Amino acid sequence: MDEFENNYKQEEDRSPTGVGGFDELCGGGLLRDRTYLLSGTSGAGKTIFALQFIYNGITKYGENGIFVATEERPEHIREHALSFNWDLQALEDEGKLAIIDAASTKIGIPSQEKYVDVRPFDMRSMMDQVIMIQEDIDAKRAVVDSSTSIGFYLQDPAKIRVELLKLATTLEILGLTSLMTCEIVDDEHPSRFGVENFVTEGTIAMYYKRMENVRIRSMEIYKMRGSDHSKKIHPYDITSEGIVIHPHEEVYTVF
Ligand SMILES: Nc1ncnc2c1ncn2[C@@H]1O[C@H](COP(=O)(O)OP(=O)(O)OP(=O)(O)O)[C@@H](O)[C@H]1O
Ligand SMILES: [Mg+2]
């Protein structure tokens, strides 16, 4: 890792994720006010990483957060987070976190949430909500979990590319450092529709690959515009504290 140690922007330009072992792979964290794609196969740990980024942002770095949940209902997200002792409800009550329910109405069930996205899915209305909440709670971080379900709504890759670019740019103009998760089916392609990684400033890929009779978790920083970063594939674990990456270990095995 020494090869990129001296070649990165200053710490004040960085938004540390606080995810164990991650920040040292990229000179101290993500670049501020940029949008990153967090790609991974199903069960890789994308939602956990994203929650950890938001939770640490609020509790360790004083940066409020917005979580747009397009797939899992907010009550599941809160439960999931609580299994790592991350009490999201308390942060919401303190006005430091807002979770937008973009899942319930799309499957036609009622929502008791404070922030609910309308049906049918509309990017403009989702961005309006984010803008309103950002003013409300002065957020500095955001997560859209996931970009893939937005993509399935829009269907056409050209449209997906334009709409996700609008979303990523809006988040950046609002001064939010953001993660958009992306469900991939294999580690050959860093995005689902072949466009998401082009509209984001960086791509972090998480793999959960079978190797003989076990599955191995590993991750890599696939791209990070404007920053040097590790080019290696590093193993990680999901522990009771969340995701822990092993920055000094590499996955050598050819899958
Ligand atoms: N409390 C926990 N302790 C340890 N491991 C956990 C815990 N909760 C979840 N996991 C592991 O994390 C996996 C799910 O992680 P996560 O929901 O972040 O995946 P994901 O990449 O978002 O998947 P999907 O694409 O299906 O949404 C589980 O399958 C399980 O292996
Ligand atoms: Mg998920």
CSV table of C-alpha atoms and ligand atoms in Angstrom, one decimal, residues 41-48 80 83-84 183 217 238-239, ligand 1:
chain,number,residue,atom,x,y,z
A,41,THR,CA,-23.6,-9.7,-5.6
A,42,SER,CA,-26.6,-10.5,-3.5
A,43,GLY,CA,-25.8,-10.9,0.2
A,44,ALA,CA,-22.3,-9.4,-0.3
A,45,GLY,CA,-23.0,-6.8,2.4
A,46,LYS,CA,-23.8,-3.6,0.4
A,47,THR,CA,-26.6,-2.5,2.6
A,48,ILE,CA,-24.5,-3.1,5.7
A,80,HIS,CA,-31.1,-4.9,10.4
A,83,SER,CA,-28.5,-6.3,14.9
A,84,PHE,CA,-25.1,-4.4,14.8
A,183,GLU,CA,-26.7,-5.4,-7.6
A,217,ARG,CA,-15.9,-12.3,0.9
A,238,ILE,CA,-19.1,-9.2,8.4
A,239,THR,CA,-18.8,-9.2,12.2
B,1,LIG,N1,-25.7,-9.2,12.3
B,1,LIG,C1,-25.0,-9.9,11.4
B,1,LIG,N2,-23.8,-10.4,11.8
B,1,LIG,C2,-23.1,-11.1,10.8
B,1,LIG,N3,-23.4,-11.2,9.5
B,1,LIG,C3,-24.6,-10.6,9.1
B,1,LIG,C4,-25.4,-10.0,10.1
B,1,LIG,N4,-26.5,-9.5,9.4
B,1,LIG,C5,-26.3,-9.9,8.1
B,1,LIG,N5,-25.1,-10.6,8.0
B,1,LIG,C6,-24.6,-11.2,6.7
B,1,LIG,O1,-24.7,-10.2,5.7
B,1,LIG,C7,-25.5,-10.6,4.6
B,1,LIG,C8,-26.4,-9.6,4.1
B,1,LIG,O2,-25.8,-8.4,3.9
B,1,LIG,P1,-26.5,-7.2,3.1
B,1,LIG,O3,-28.0,-7.2,3.4
B,1,LIG,O4,-25.8,-6.0,3.4
B,1,LIG,O5,-26.3,-7.7,1.6
B,1,LIG,P2,-26.6,-6.9,0.3
B,1,LIG,O6,-25.4,-6.9,-0.5
B,1,LIG,O7,-27.3,-5.7,0.6
B,1,LIG,O8,-27.6,-8.0,-0.4
B,1,LIG,P3,-28.9,-7.7,-1.4
B,1,LIG,O9,-28.3,-7.4,-2.8
B,1,LIG,O10,-29.6,-9.0,-1.3
B,1,LIG,O11,-29.6,-6.5,-0.8
B,1,LIG,C9,-26.3,-11.8,5.2
B,1,LIG,O12,-26.6,-12.7,4.1
B,1,LIG,C10,-25.4,-12.4,6.2
B,1,LIG,O13,-24.5,-13.3,5.7
